[in-house]
Amino acid sequence: MATTTTDTQALDQLCVNTIRTLSMDGVQQANSGHPGTPMALAPITYLLYTRVMKHNPANASWPDRDRFVLSCGHASMLLYSMLYLTGYGLELDDLKNFRQLGSPTAGHPEYGHAAGIETTTGPLGQGIANAVGLALGERMLAARFNRGGSELIDHHTYTIASDGDLEEGVSGEASSLAGHLGLGRLTAFYDDNHISIEGDTELAFSEDVGQRYEGYGWHVQNLGEDLALDNVEAAVDSARGVEDQPSLIIIRTHIAEGSPNKHDTAGAHGAPLGEDEVALTKEAYGWPSEEPFFVPDEALAHFRECIDRGKQAESEWDERAAAYRDAEPELWERFSAQVEGRLPEGWDADVPEFHPQDGPVASRKASNKVIQWAAEQVPNLVGGSADLAPSTLTLIDDGGSVEVVTGPLDKDELTTRFDALVAS
Ligand SMILES: Cc1ncc(C[n+]2csc(CCOP(=O)(O)OP(=O)(O)O)c2C)c(N)n1
Ligand SMILES: [Mg+2]
C-alpha cells in the first residue's frame, strides 16, 4: 500500500510524542530533572536527527559527521532519548536509570559517558560556545585538508540554546567571534520559551536577541510558533544556504507542550510533572499505552532507519577518503593523526630546558620558546590569544592566523595558502 502524506504526518507525530513521553517518564522515574523543555523541543531534534543531519549512529566518531550540541544541558532527557531511539547504543534501561549513580544518563550530558554526546553541557552558555569551536574546527580542517575538489571535510554544526544560554556572557563572546569569522556551517536554535527558573523571562531578560545576533553578523530567522516540521526544515535549508554567516533560528516554544496543567509554567522546568499529570498528558497526546517507557514499534523502526542511512553516508565518505589517501598519502597521515589525536613519534625528545645558571628569563619569553619548539613537533598545534599575542608572545612564528575568507571559498587560493603553511 502506498504511504500517504497523512500516514507520514501521523508517524512523525508518533515519533515526536515518543521523545516526549520518554523524557517525561525518565524524569518521573528519577523523581528529578527537567521534563518541560525536552517536550517542547522534541520536534526540532526529531527533524535534525531523522531528516537533516549527516550522522552514523554506528560510528559516533566519524570525522565528517554533523555535530549536535544541546547547549541547554538541563534538557538532557531530550538528547538521551534521541541517542537511544536513533541507535547510538544507549538502551531503554539507561533511560530508566536517568540520574542514577554510575548511569551514562547522568542528568546533564557528559562527554565520554555515551556515544553521541559531543561535549559536556550543563553550565549554561558553554554548549553554544563549544558549538562555535566545532564549527571553527570544521572550517580549519577544510582549509587545511580539502584539496582539488576532494571534500574530505564538509559538515555542519547544530545547537539548541535556551534563554539561560544566551544570558551568559560566554555565549555572546563566542557568538561574536562566530559572526566575525563568518562561520556559515553553524546553525543555532534559540528556544525563546519565555520561561526560566524563576518564572517569566520578563523578570530579567527582555533584550531583542534577534537584533543582537544580527549585530554580531549572524543570519537571523524568527519562526514564531510555527514548528511544523516542513517549516523548520525550510528554515534550516535557508540557514545552510547562507554560507558566510552563522545562523540563528528563533523558535517560540511552550515548555511542557501538550501538558494540560503544566504547559507554559516554570514548574515544568525543573520538577517531574507528577504521575497524574503524566497520565493526563499522555491522554492529551492520544498515547496508545499507560505503560511507562512505552515505545511503539513503528516509531522505533522509523528512528532506527538512521542507522542504515548513516552507514551509507559514511561509506560514501570512505570512498572519497580512500581516493584522497592514494592521491595525498602524507596529508592523509597528517589528517588521521590530527583527528585521532595522535602525536608524532618522539615529539617530546629535546624539550627546551631552562636552568638558573643561564640567567633570568621572562616567563613569557620562556613560554614563547616552548611554543615555537612545540609547533615544530606538532604541526596542528593551534594557539589563541585575547587580541594581545605580541604582548604575551604567543604567536607561532610563520604559523599564519585564522582569517575571515570572504565570498565563496576559492579552492586554488586555499591550496596556495596551505602549501605555504606546509612549506613553512
Ligand atoms: C552558568 C549557569 N548558571 C546557572 C545555571 C542553573 N540553571 C539551570 S537551568 C537555568 C535557567 C533555565 O532557563 P532557560 O535557560 O530558559 O531554560 P528552560 O527552562 O527554558 O529550558 C539555570 C539558571 C546553570 N546551569 N549554568
Ligand atoms: Mg527558557
Tab-separated table of N, CA, C and O and ligand atoms in Angstrom, residues 34 37 74 122-124 162-165 168 191 193 195-197 255 269, ligand 1:
chain	number	residue	atom	x	y	z
A	34	HIS	N	14.358	17.658	34.329
A	34	HIS	CA	13.704	18.741	33.597
A	34	HIS	C	12.882	18.172	32.442
A	34	HIS	O	13.428	17.914	31.367
A	37	THR	N	11.246	21.125	28.854
A	37	THR	CA	11.976	21.593	27.667
A	37	THR	C	12.156	20.480	26.628
A	37	THR	O	11.944	20.728	25.436
A	74	HIS	N	20.389	20.994	30.746
A	74	HIS	CA	19.379	20.519	31.715
A	74	HIS	C	18.288	19.714	31.006
A	74	HIS	O	17.632	18.885	31.621
A	122	GLY	N	25.802	21.883	30.590
A	122	GLY	CA	25.152	21.990	31.902
A	122	GLY	C	25.366	23.410	32.369
A	122	GLY	O	24.397	24.150	32.552
A	123	PRO	N	26.649	23.810	32.485
A	123	PRO	CA	26.894	25.239	32.695
A	123	PRO	C	26.360	26.000	31.475
A	123	PRO	O	26.824	25.787	30.356
A	124	LEU	N	25.361	26.824	31.665
A	124	LEU	CA	24.721	27.479	30.529
A	124	LEU	C	25.718	28.350	29.772
A	124	LEU	O	26.624	28.934	30.359
A	162	SER	N	19.090	27.921	25.112
A	162	SER	CA	17.911	28.408	25.826
A	162	SER	C	18.143	29.847	26.285
A	162	SER	O	19.198	30.444	26.046
A	163	ASP	N	17.163	30.391	26.980
A	163	ASP	CA	17.309	31.762	27.489
A	163	ASP	C	18.572	31.886	28.331
A	163	ASP	O	19.342	32.828	28.184
A	164	GLY	N	18.742	30.930	29.251
A	164	GLY	CA	19.901	30.990	30.147
A	164	GLY	C	21.211	30.955	29.378
A	164	GLY	O	22.176	31.644	29.733
A	165	ASP	N	21.257	30.179	28.289
A	165	ASP	CA	22.474	30.129	27.473
A	165	ASP	C	22.813	31.513	26.926
A	165	ASP	O	23.972	31.912	26.889
A	168	GLU	N	24.155	34.170	29.400
A	168	GLU	CA	25.549	34.034	29.838
A	168	GLU	C	26.502	34.771	28.909
A	168	GLU	O	26.412	34.630	27.687
A	191	ASP	N	15.717	28.765	21.811
A	191	ASP	CA	14.432	28.354	22.382
A	191	ASP	C	13.858	29.505	23.212
A	191	ASP	O	14.089	29.618	24.410
A	193	ASN	N	11.297	30.501	24.967
A	193	ASN	CA	10.057	29.976	25.575
A	193	ASN	C	9.512	30.866	26.691
A	193	ASN	O	8.528	30.505	27.350
A	195	ILE	N	10.443	31.334	29.535
A	195	ILE	CA	10.474	30.735	30.872
A	195	ILE	C	11.912	30.514	31.308
A	195	ILE	O	12.740	30.044	30.527
A	196	SER	N	12.204	30.883	32.533
A	196	SER	CA	13.462	30.443	33.149
A	196	SER	C	13.106	29.927	34.544
A	196	SER	O	11.924	29.776	34.857
A	197	ILE	N	14.113	29.676	35.374
A	197	ILE	CA	13.796	29.009	36.642
A	197	ILE	C	12.810	29.813	37.489
A	197	ILE	O	11.869	29.272	38.059
A	255	ILE	N	7.019	25.466	27.038
A	255	ILE	CA	7.558	24.433	27.924
A	255	ILE	C	6.418	23.479	28.313
A	255	ILE	O	5.268	23.911	28.474
A	269	HIS	N	10.003	23.329	34.399
A	269	HIS	CA	11.432	23.429	34.090
A	269	HIS	C	12.218	22.367	34.858
A	269	HIS	O	12.936	21.578	34.251
B	1	LIG	C1	26.157	29.096	34.191
B	1	LIG	C2	24.906	28.553	34.813
B	1	LIG	N1	24.224	29.301	35.713
B	1	LIG	C3	23.098	28.814	36.289
B	1	LIG	C4	22.647	27.561	35.988
B	1	LIG	C5	21.414	26.999	36.674
B	1	LIG	N2	20.316	26.908	35.713
B	1	LIG	C6	19.945	25.746	35.164
B	1	LIG	S1	18.740	25.945	34.016
B	1	LIG	C7	18.664	27.610	34.300
B	1	LIG	C8	17.778	28.540	33.531
B	1	LIG	C9	16.592	27.934	32.940
B	1	LIG	O1	16.008	28.778	31.994
B	1	LIG	P1	16.261	28.545	30.477
B	1	LIG	O2	17.695	28.576	30.174
B	1	LIG	O3	15.394	29.499	29.758
B	1	LIG	O4	15.788	27.055	30.240
B	1	LIG	P2	14.296	26.490	30.093
B	1	LIG	O5	13.734	26.338	31.460
B	1	LIG	O6	13.516	27.450	29.287
B	1	LIG	O7	14.518	25.190	29.431
B	1	LIG	C10	19.580	27.975	35.270
B	1	LIG	C11	19.760	29.367	35.744
B	1	LIG	C12	23.388	26.811	35.041
B	1	LIG	N3	23.022	25.591	34.659
B	1	LIG	N4	24.512	27.333	34.470
